[in-house]
Coordinates of C-alpha atoms and ligand atoms in Angstrom, one line a residue:
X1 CA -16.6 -23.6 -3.2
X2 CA -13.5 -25.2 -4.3
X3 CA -11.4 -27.2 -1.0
X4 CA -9.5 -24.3 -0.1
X5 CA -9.9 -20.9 0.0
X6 CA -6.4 -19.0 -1.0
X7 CA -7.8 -16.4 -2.8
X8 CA -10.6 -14.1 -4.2
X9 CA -9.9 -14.9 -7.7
X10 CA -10.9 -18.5 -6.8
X11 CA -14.7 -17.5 -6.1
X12 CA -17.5 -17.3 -8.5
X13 CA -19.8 -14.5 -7.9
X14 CA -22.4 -16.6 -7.0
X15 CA -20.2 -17.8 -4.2
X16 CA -18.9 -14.7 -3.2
X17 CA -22.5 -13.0 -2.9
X18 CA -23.4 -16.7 -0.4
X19 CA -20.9 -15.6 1.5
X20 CA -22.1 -12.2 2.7
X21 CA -25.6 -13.6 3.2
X22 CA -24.7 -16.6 5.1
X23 CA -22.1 -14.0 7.2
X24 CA -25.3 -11.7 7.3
X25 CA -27.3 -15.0 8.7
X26 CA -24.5 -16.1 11.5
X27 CA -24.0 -13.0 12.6
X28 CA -27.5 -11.8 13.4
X29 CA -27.8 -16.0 14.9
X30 CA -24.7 -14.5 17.2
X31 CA -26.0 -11.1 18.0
X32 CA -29.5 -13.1 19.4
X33 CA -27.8 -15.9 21.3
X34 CA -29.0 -17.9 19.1
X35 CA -26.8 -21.3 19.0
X36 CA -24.8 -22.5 15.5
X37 CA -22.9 -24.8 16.1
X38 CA -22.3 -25.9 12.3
X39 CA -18.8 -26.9 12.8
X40 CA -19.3 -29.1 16.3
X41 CA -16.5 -31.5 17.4
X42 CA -14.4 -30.2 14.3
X43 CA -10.5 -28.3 14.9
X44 CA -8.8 -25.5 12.9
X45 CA -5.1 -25.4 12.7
X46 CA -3.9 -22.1 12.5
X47 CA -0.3 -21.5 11.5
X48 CA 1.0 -18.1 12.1
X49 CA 4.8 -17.2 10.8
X50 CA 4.0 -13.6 11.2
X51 CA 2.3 -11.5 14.1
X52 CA -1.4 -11.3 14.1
X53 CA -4.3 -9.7 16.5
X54 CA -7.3 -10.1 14.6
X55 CA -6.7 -12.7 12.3
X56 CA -5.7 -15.0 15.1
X57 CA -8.6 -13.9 17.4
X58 CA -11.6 -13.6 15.0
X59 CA -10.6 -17.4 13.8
X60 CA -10.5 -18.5 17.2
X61 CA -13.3 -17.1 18.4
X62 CA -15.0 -18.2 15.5
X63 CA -14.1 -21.8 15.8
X64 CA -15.7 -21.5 19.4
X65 CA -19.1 -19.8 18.5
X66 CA -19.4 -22.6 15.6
X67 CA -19.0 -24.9 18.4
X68 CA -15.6 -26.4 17.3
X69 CA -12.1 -25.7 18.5
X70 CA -8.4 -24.1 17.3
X71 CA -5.3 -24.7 17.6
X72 CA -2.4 -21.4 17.4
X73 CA 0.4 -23.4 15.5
X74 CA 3.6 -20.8 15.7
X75 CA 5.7 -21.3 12.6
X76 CA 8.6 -18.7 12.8
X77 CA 10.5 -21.2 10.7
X78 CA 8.0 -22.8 8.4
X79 CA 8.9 -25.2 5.6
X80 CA 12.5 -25.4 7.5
X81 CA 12.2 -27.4 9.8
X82 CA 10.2 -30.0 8.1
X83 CA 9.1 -30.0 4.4
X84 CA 5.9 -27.9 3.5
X85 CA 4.5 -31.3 2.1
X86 CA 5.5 -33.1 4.9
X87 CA 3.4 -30.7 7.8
X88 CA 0.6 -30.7 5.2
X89 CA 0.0 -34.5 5.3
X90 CA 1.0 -34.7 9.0
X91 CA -1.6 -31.9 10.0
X92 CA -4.2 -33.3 8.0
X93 CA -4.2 -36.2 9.9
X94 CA -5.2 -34.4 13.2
X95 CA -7.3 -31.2 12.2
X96 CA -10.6 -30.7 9.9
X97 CA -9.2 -27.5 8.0
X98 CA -6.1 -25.4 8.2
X99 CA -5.5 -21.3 8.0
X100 CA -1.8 -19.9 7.4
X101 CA -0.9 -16.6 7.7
X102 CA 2.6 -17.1 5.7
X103 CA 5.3 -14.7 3.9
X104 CA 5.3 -16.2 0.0
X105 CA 2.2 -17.0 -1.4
X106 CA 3.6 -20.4 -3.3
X107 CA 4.1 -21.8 0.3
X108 CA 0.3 -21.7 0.7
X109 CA -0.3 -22.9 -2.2
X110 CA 2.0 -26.0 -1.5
X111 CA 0.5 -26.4 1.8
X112 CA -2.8 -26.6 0.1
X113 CA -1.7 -29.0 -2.6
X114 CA -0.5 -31.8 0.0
X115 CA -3.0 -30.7 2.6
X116 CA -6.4 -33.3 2.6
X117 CA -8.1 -31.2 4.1
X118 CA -9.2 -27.0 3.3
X119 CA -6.6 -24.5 3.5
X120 CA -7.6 -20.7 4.3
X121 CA -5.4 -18.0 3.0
X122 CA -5.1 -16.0 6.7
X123 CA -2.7 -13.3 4.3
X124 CA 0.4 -13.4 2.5
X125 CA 3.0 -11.2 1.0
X126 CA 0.4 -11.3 -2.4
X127 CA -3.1 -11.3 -0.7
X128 CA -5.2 -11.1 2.2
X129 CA -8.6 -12.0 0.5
X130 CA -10.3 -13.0 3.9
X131 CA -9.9 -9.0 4.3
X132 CA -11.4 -8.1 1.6
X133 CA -14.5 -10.2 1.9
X134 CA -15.5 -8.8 5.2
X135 CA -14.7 -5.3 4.1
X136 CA -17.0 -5.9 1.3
X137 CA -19.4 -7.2 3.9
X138 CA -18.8 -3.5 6.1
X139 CA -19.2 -1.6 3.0
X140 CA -23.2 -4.0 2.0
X141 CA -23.7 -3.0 6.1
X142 CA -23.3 0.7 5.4
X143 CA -24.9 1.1 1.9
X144 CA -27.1 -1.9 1.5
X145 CA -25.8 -2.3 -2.5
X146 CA -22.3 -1.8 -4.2
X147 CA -24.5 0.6 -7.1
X148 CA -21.9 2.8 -8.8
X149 CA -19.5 2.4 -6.0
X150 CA -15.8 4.0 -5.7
X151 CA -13.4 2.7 -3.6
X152 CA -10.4 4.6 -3.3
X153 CA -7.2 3.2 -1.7
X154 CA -4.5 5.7 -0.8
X155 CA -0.9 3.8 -0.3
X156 CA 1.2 0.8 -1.3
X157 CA 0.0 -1.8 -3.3
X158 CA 0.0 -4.6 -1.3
X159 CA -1.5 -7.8 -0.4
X160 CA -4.4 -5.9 1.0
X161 CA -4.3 -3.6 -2.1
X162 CA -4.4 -7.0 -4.5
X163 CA -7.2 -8.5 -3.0
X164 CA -8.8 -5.1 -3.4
X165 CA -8.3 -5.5 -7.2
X166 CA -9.0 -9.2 -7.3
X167 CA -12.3 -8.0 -5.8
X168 CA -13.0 -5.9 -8.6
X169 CA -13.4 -8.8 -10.7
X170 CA -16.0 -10.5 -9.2
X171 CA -18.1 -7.4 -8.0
X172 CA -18.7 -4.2 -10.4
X173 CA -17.3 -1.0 -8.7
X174 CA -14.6 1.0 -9.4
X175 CA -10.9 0.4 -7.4
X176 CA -8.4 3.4 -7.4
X177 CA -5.4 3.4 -6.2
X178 CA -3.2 6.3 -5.8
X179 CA 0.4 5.1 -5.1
X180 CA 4.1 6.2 -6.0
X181 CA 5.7 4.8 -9.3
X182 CA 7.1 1.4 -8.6
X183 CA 4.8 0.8 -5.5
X184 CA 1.5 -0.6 -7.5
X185 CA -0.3 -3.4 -7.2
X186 CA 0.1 -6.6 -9.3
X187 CA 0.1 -6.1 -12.8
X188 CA -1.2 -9.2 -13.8
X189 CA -4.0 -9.0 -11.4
X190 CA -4.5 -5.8 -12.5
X191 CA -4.7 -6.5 -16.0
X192 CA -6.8 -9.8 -15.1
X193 CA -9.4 -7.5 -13.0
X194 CA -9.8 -5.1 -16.0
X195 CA -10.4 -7.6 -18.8
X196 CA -13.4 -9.1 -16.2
X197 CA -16.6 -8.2 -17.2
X198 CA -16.8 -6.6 -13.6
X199 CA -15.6 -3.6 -12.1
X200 CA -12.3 -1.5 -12.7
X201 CA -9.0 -0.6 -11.6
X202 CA -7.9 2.9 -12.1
X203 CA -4.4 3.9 -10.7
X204 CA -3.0 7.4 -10.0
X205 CA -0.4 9.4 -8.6
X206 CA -2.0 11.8 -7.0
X207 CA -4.1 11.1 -4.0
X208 CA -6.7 14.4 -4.4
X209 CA -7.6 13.2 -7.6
X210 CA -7.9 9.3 -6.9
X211 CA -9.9 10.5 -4.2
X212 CA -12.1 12.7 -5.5
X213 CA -16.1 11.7 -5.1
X214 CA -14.7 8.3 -3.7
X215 CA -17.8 6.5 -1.4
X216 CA -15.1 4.8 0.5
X217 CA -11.4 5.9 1.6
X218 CA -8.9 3.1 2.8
X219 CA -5.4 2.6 3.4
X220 CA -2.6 0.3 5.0
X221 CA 0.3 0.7 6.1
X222 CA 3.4 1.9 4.3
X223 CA 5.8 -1.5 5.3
X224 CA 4.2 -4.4 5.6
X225 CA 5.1 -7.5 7.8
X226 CA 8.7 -8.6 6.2
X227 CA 9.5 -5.2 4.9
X228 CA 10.7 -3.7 8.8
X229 CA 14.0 -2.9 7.6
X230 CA 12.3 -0.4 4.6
X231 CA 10.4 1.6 6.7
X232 CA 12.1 4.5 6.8
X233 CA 13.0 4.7 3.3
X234 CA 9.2 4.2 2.7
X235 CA 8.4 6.9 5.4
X236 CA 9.8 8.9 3.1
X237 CA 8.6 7.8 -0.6
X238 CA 5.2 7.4 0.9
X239 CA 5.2 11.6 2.0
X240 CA 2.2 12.9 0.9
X241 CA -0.1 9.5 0.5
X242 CA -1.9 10.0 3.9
X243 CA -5.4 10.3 4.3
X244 CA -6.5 13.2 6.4
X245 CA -9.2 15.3 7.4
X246 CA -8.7 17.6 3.8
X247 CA -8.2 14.7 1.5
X248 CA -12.1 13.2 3.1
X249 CA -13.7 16.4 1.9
X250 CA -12.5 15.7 -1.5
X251 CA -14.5 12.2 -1.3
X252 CA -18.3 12.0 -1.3
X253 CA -20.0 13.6 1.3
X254 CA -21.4 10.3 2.7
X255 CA -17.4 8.6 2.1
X256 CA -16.3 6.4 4.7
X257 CA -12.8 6.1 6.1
X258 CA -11.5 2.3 6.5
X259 CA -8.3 0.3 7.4
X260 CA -7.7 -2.9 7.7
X261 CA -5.8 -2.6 10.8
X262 CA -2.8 -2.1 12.4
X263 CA -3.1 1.8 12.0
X264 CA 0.4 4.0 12.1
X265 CA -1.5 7.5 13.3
X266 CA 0.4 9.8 11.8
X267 CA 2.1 8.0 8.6
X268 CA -0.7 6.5 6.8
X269 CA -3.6 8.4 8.2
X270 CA -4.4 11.1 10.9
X271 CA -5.3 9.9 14.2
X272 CA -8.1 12.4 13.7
X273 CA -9.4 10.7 10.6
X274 CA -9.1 7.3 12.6
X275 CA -11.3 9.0 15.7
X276 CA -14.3 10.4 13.1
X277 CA -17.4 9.3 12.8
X278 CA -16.6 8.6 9.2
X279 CA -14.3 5.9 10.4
X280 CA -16.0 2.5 10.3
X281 CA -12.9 0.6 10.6
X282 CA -13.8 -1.0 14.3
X283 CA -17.2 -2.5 12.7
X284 CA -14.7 -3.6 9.4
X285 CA -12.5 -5.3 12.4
X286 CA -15.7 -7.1 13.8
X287 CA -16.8 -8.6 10.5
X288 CA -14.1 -10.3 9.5
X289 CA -15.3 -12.5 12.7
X290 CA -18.5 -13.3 10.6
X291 CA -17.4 -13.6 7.2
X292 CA -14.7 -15.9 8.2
X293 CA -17.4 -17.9 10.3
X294 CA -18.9 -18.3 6.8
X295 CA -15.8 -19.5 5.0
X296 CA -15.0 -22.1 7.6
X297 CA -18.9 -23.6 7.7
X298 CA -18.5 -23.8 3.7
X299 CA -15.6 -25.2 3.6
X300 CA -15.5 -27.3 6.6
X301 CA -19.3 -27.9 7.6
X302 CA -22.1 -29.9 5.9
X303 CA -24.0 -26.6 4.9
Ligands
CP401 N1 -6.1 -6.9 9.5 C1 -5.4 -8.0 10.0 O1 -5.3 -9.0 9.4 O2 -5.0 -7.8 11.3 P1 -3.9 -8.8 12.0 O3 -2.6 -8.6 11.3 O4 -3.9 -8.2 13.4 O5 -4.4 -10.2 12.0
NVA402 N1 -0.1 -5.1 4.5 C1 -0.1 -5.5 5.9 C2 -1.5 -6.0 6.3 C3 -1.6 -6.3 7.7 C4 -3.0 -6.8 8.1 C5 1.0 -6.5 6.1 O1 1.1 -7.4 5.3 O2 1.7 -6.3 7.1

């Protein structure tokens, strides 16, 4: 793997499919007690300028299992107070790797530049590939291959939404989106993901069709962080593009319902949805634990 980690597109195959098995490998090591302590004596700084739950606990905890320590590094003004190159070469000098959970994407990617040691992407207003990854891993839990599969996203396309489709390049299935005109995801990375020899990104309007025989059914929700003061102007363009109980009978019989997490019952999807035994999104919740695990002893152990 490359020093940093800021998005999917970065990743080979190859090193995208080492990833799942060494997640597969830690995680198993965790549920037996077993000890792994790849990344001993090492520190993660994690830099947060927007609200978190599981990114900041599944890192932490993480960090701990591997046997090394983090840090919670509240940023509500990053790049302000101190130039973005400036905090790179000053935290590099105390900490073994860095992960920022940041609002534009080119502030990473600065961080990164200056930063000596790796920089994980932890999401930002264009991706949230660590996400991705471990829904990918949820998804090779639940089917044990990606053969002919449909994922079918229901919603805005956002970060979460563009690592989706960045995913389609590196793995063949099939990514639909259904969203409303003006609310899809990144051209370019669509256009990238569909000249890839992989899989394929097919966008609609109409969530019934984009869902229909769909393996998988996820969603987000309709305002991301940063977008607060939109939300009820998106309540309203988003009418229509929430998953409930009719639209999962559209999908395969088998289909599984997943978010990434904070869920808005009631917008998004139905808090019945969210309480079936279709949803798998607590066990997509627990695995970004693991396949973050990976990322940080790639990037930051000796293995
Ligand atoms: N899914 C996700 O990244 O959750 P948090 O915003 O709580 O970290
Ligand atoms: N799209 C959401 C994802 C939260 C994990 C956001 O950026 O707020």
């Amino acid at each position: 793997m490359k020093k940093d980690f800021l998005d999917i597109a970065e990743l080979t195959p190859d090193e995208v499919w080492a990833l799942f098995d060494l997640a597969k490998d830690l995680k198993a090591k965790q549920k037996r007690g077993e000890a792994h302590e790849y990344l001993k004596g090492k520190t993660l700084g994690m830099i947060f300028a927007k609200p978190s739950t599981r990114t900041r606990v599944s890192f932490e905890v993480g960090m701990f299992q591997l046997g090394g320590h983090a840090l919670y590094i509240q940023e509500t003004n990053f790049g302000k107070r101190e130039t973005i190159p400036d905090v790179a070469r000053v935290l590099s000098r105390y900490v073994d790797g860095l992960m920022a959970r940041l609002f534009g994407h080119e502030d990473i990617v600065e961080l990164a530049k200056y930063a000596s040691v790796p920089v994980i992407n932890g999401l930002t207003d264009l991706s949230h590939p660590c996400q991705i990854l471990g829904d990918m891993l949820t998804i090779l839990e639940a089917r044990e291959n990606f053969n002919n599969l449909i994922v079918t996203y229901i919603g805005d396309g956002n970060n979460v939404a563009n690592s989706w489709v960045t995913m389609a390049m590196k793995i063949p299935f099939t990514f639909r989106i259904a969203c409303p005109e003006g609310y899809e995801p990144d051209k370019k990375m669509v256009e990238q993901a569909n000249q890839s020899n992989a899989g394929r990104v097919e966008i609609y309007r109409e969530p019934a069709q984009a869902a229909k025989g769909a393996h998988v059914l996820y969603t987000d929700v309709w305002a991301s962080m940063g977008q607060e003061a939109e939300a009820e102007k998106r309540r309203k363009i988003f009418k229509g593009y929430c998953i409930d109980g009719t639209l999962m009978q559209v999908a395969a019989p088998e289909a599984k319902f997943m978010h990434c997490l904070p869920a808005h019952r009631g917008e998004e999807v139905t808090g019945e949805v969210m309480e079936s035994p279709q949803s798998i999104v607590f066990a997509q919740a627990e695995n970004r634990l693991h396949i973050q695990k990976a990322i940080m002893v790639k990037l930051m152990g000796l293995r």
